[in-house]
mmCIF file of C-alpha atoms in Angstrom:
data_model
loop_
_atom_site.group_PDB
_atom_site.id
_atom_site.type_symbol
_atom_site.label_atom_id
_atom_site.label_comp_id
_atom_site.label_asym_id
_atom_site.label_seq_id
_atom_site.Cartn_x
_atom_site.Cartn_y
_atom_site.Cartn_z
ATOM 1 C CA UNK U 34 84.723 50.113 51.548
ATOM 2 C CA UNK U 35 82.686 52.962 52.363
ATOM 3 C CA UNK U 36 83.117 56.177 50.529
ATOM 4 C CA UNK U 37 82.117 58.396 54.007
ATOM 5 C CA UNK U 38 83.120 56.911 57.007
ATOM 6 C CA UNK U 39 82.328 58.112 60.515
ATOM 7 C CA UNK U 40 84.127 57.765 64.037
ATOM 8 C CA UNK U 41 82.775 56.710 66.067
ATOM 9 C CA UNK U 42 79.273 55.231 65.608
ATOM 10 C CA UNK U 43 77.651 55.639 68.784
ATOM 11 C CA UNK U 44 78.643 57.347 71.717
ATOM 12 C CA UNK U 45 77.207 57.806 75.066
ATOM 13 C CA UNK U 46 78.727 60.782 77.043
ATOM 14 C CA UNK U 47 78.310 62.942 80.192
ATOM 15 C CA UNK U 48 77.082 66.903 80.844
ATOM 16 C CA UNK U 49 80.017 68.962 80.191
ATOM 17 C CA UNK U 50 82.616 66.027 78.610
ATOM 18 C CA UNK U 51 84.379 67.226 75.114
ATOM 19 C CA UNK U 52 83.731 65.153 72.698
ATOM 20 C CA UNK U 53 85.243 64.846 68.962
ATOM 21 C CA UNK U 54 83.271 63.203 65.891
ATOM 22 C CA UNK U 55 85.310 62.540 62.743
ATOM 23 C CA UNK U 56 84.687 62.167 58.978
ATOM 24 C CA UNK U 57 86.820 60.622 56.878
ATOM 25 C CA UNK U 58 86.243 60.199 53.031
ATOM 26 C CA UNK U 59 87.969 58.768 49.986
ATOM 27 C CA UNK U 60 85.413 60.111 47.218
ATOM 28 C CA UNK U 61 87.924 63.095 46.254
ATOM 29 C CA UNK U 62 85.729 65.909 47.230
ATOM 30 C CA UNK U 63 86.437 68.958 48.308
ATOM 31 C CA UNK U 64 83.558 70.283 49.937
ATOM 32 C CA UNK U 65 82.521 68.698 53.658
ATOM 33 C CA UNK U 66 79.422 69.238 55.608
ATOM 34 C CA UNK U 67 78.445 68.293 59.217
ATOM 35 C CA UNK U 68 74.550 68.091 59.660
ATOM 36 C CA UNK U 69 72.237 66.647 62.788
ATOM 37 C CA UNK U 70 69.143 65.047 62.701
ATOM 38 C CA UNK U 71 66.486 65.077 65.557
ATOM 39 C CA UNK U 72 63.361 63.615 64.883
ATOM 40 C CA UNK U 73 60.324 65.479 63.795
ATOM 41 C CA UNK U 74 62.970 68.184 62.672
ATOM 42 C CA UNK U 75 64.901 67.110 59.905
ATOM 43 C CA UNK U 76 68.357 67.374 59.074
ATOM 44 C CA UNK U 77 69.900 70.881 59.995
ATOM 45 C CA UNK U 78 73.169 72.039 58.792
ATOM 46 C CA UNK U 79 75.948 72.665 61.968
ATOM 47 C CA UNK U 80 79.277 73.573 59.713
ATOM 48 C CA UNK U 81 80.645 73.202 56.643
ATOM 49 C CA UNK U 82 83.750 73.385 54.775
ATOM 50 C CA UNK U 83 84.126 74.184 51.041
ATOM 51 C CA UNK U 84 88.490 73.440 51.085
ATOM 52 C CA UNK U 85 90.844 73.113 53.918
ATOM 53 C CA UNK U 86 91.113 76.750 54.262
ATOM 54 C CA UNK U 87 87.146 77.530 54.544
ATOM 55 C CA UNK U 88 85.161 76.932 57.552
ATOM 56 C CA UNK U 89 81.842 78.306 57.164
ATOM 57 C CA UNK U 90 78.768 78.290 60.098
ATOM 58 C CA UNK U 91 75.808 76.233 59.538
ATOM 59 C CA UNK U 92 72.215 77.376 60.892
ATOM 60 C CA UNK U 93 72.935 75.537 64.468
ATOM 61 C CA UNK U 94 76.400 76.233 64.850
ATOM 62 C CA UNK U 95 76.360 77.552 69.092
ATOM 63 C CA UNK U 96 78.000 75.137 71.072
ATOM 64 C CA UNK U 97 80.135 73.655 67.860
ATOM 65 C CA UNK U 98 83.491 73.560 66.574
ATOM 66 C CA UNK U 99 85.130 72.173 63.546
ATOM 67 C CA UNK U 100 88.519 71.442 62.133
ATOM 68 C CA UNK U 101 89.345 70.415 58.394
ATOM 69 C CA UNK U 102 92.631 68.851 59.158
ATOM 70 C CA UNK U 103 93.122 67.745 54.775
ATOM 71 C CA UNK U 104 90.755 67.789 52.223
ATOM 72 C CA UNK U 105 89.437 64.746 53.302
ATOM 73 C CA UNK U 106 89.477 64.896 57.324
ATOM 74 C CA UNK U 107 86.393 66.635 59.058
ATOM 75 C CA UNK U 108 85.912 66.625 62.579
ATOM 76 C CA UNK U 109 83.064 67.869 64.790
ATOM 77 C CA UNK U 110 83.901 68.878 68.364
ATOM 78 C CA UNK U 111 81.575 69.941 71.365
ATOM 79 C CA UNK U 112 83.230 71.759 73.950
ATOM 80 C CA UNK U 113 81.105 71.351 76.780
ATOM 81 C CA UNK U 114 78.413 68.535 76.020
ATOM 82 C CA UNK U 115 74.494 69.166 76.973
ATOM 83 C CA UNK U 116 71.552 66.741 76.976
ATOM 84 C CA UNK U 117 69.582 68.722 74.012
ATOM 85 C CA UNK U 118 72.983 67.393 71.795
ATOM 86 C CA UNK U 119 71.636 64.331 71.885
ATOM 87 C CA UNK U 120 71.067 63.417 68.337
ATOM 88 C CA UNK U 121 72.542 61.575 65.576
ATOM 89 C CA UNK U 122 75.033 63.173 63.365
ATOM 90 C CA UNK U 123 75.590 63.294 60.051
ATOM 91 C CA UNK U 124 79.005 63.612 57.788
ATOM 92 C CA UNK U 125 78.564 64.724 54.442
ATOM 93 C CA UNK U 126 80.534 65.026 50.994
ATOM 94 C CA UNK U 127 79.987 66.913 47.462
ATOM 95 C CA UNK U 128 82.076 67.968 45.123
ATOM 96 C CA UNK U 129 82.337 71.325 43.880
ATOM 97 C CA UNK U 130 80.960 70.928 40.237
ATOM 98 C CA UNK U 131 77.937 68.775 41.349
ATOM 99 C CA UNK U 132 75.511 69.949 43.958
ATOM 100 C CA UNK U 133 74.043 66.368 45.476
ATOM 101 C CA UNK U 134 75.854 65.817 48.681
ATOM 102 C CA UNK U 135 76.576 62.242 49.910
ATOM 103 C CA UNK U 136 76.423 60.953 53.398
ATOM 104 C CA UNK U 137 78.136 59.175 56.088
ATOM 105 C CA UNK U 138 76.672 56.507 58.104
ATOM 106 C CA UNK U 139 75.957 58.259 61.181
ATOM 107 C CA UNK U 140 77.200 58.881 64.378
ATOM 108 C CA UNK U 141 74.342 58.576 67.227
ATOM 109 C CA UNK U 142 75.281 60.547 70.491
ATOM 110 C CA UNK U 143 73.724 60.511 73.478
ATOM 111 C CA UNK U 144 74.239 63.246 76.118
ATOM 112 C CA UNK U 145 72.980 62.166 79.838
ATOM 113 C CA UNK B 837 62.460 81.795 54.188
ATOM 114 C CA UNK B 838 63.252 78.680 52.428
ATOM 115 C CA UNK B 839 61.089 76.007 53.388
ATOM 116 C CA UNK B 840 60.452 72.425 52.282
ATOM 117 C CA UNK B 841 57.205 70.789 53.572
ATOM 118 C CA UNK B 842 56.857 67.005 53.172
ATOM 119 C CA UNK B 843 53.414 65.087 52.749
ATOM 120 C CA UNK B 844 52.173 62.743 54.033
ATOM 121 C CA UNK B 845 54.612 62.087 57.449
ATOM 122 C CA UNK B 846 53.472 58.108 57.050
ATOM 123 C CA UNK B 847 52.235 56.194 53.894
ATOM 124 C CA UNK B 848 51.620 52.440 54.542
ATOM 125 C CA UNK B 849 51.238 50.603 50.974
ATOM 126 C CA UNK B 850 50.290 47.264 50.188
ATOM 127 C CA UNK B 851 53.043 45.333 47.649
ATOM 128 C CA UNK B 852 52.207 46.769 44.055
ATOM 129 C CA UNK B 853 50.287 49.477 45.477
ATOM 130 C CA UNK B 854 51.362 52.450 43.558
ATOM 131 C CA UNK B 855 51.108 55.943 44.856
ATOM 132 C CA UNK B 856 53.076 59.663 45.270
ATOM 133 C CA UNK B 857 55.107 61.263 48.037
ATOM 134 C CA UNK B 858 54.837 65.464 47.946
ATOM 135 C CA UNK B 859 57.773 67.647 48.519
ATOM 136 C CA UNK B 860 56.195 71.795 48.642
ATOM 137 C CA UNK B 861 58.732 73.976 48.570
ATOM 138 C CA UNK B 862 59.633 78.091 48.835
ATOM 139 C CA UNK B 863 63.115 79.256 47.943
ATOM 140 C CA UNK B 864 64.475 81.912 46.303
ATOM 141 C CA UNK B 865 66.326 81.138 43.504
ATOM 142 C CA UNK B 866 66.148 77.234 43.051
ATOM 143 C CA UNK B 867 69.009 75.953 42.387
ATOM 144 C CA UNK B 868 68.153 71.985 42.628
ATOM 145 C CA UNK B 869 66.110 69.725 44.349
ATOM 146 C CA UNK B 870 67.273 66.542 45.770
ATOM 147 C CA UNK B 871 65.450 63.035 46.734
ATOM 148 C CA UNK B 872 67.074 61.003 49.204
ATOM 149 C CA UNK B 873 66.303 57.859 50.629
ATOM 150 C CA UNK B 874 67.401 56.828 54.307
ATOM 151 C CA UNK B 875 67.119 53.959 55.883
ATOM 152 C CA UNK B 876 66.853 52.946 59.799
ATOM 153 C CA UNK B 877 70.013 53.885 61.340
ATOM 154 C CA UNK B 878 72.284 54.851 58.239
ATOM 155 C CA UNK B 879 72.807 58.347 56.631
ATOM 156 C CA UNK B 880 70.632 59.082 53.802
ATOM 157 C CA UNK B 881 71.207 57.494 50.071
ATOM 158 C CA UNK B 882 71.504 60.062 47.312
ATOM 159 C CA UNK B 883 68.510 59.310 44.394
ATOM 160 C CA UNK B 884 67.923 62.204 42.183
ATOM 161 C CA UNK B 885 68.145 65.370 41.229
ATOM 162 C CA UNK B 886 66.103 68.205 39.396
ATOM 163 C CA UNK B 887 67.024 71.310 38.210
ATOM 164 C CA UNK B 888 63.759 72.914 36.474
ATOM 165 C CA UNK B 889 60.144 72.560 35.896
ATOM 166 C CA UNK B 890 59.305 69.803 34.171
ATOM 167 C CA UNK B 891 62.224 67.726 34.714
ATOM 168 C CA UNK B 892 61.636 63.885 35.240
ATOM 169 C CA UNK B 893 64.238 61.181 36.643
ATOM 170 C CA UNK B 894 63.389 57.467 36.996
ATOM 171 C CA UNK B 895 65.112 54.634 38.608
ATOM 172 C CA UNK B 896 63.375 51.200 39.150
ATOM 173 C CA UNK B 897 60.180 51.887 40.877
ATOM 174 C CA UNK B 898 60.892 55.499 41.579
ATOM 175 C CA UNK B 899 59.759 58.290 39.390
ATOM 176 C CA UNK B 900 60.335 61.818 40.478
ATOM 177 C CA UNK B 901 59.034 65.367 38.932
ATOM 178 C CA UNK B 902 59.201 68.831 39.421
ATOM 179 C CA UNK B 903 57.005 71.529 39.033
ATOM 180 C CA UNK B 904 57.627 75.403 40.338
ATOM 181 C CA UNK B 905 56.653 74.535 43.775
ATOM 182 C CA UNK B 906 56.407 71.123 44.075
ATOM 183 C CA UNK B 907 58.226 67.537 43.332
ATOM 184 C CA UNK B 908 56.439 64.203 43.202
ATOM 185 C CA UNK B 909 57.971 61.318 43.999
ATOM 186 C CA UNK B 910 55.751 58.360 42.321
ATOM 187 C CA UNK B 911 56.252 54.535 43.427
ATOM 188 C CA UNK B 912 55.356 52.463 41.009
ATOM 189 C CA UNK B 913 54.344 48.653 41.988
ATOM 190 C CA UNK B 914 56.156 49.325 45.529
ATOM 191 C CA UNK B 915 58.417 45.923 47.116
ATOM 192 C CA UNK B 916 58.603 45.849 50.558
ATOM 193 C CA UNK B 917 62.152 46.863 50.113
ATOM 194 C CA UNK B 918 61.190 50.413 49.171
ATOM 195 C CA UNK B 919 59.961 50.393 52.860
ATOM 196 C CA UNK B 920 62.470 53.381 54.210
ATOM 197 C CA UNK B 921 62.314 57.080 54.680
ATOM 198 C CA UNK B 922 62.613 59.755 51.512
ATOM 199 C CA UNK B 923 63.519 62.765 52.018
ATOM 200 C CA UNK B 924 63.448 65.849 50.001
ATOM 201 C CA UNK B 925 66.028 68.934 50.149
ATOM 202 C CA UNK B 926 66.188 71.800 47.866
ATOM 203 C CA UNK B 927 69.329 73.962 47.115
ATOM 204 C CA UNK B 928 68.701 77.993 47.046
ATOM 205 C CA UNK B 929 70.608 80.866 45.557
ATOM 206 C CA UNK B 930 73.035 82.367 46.931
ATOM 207 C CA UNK B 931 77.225 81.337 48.043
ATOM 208 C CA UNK B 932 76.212 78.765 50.197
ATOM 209 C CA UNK B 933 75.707 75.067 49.448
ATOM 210 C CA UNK B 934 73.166 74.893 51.977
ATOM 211 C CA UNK B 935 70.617 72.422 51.996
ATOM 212 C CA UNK B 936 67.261 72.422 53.555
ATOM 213 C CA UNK B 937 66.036 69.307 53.990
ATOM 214 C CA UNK B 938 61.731 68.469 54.585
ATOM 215 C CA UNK B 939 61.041 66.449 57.537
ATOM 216 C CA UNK B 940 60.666 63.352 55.675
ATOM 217 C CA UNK B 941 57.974 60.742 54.574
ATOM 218 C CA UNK B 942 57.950 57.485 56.017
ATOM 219 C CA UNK B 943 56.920 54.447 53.802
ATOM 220 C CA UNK B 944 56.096 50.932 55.091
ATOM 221 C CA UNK B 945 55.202 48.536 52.515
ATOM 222 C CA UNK B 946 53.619 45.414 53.713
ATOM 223 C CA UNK B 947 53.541 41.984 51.679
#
């Protein structure tokens, strides 16, 4: 079974919808991360979580939400969904002696 | 700014065809830098990390170093299995665990 698992994998959506994307892992980590990743820019940090208490904004985090519902539930929310969200989304995992972070599958969302 | 610049965007390789990916990078205060591989449609795949100049890590084909502003990943007698994207992301000073990931170098080996 996978260590990261995302929900749901792809998801097409209109202008304006809310939408939820959630992270689940079983690696025993307590630090959670919620990137995106749009081609020709790399992967850009949105949120991220070091325990269930801390939520901590990312470098794109306008138009984002988060929730760390345990220490190893992380969901992503958009309010208000707009076309330039279209991207695919990335969970991700470290723990807090080790600094490499590992990743979820994806989640690719399409905005029309 | 921390920045991490990837070269080249595209390497195509023959099978056995060694060569090196580039990863330039400015950060204050390294803290790590990190190779990852991703392929189509799933999340990137942790490989290595390196934590000072000099530093080497190998596994199978893959051989990456560091210097003070650079890594190197080297591919050694590439398969066309090592056809994917690798991506390089250093960690800075500071609280945060923030990484900032290069754009990425796409490999294609061909048979």
């Amino acid at each position: 079974d996978a260590d990261v698992t995302q929900t749901p994998r792809n998801r097409i959506t209109k202008t304006g919808k809310r939408i939820m994307l959630e992270c689940s892992q079983t690696k025993g980590h307590d630090r959670m991360y919620w990137y995106r990743q749009d081609p020709g820019l790399g992967l850009r940090l949105i949120y991220y979580s070091f325990d269930v208490k801390d939520i901590n904004k990312g470098e794109i985090s306008d138009g984002y939400s988060v929730s760390r519902q345990a220490q190893a539930k992380f969901s992503l929310s958009l309010e208000s969904a707009i076309p330039n969200q279209t991207a695919l989304y990335f969970c991700a995992t470290s723990d807090h002696d080790r600094d490499e972070q590992y990743f979820g599958p994806g989640t690719r969302l399409t905005v029309t | 700014e921390d920045q991490v610049t990837q070269s080249p965007e595209a390497l195509r390789l023959q099978e056995g065809e060694s060569s090196s990916l580039n990863c330039s990078y400015t950060v204050s205060g390294l803290r790590g830098l990190f190779w990852y591989r991703q392929d189509p449609g799933k999340g990137p795949e942790f490989l290595f990390t390196l934590y000072s100049a000099g530093e080497e890590k190998e596994k199978e084909r893959l051989k990456a170093t560091l210097t003070k502003k650079e890594s190197f990943l080297h591919i050694t007698a590439p398969k066309p299995e090592d056809s994917a994207t690798y991506l390089c992301a250093v960690l800075g000073g500071g609280a945060t665990n923030k990484l900032i990931f290069g754009t990425g170098t796409l490999l294609a080996v061909q048979p």
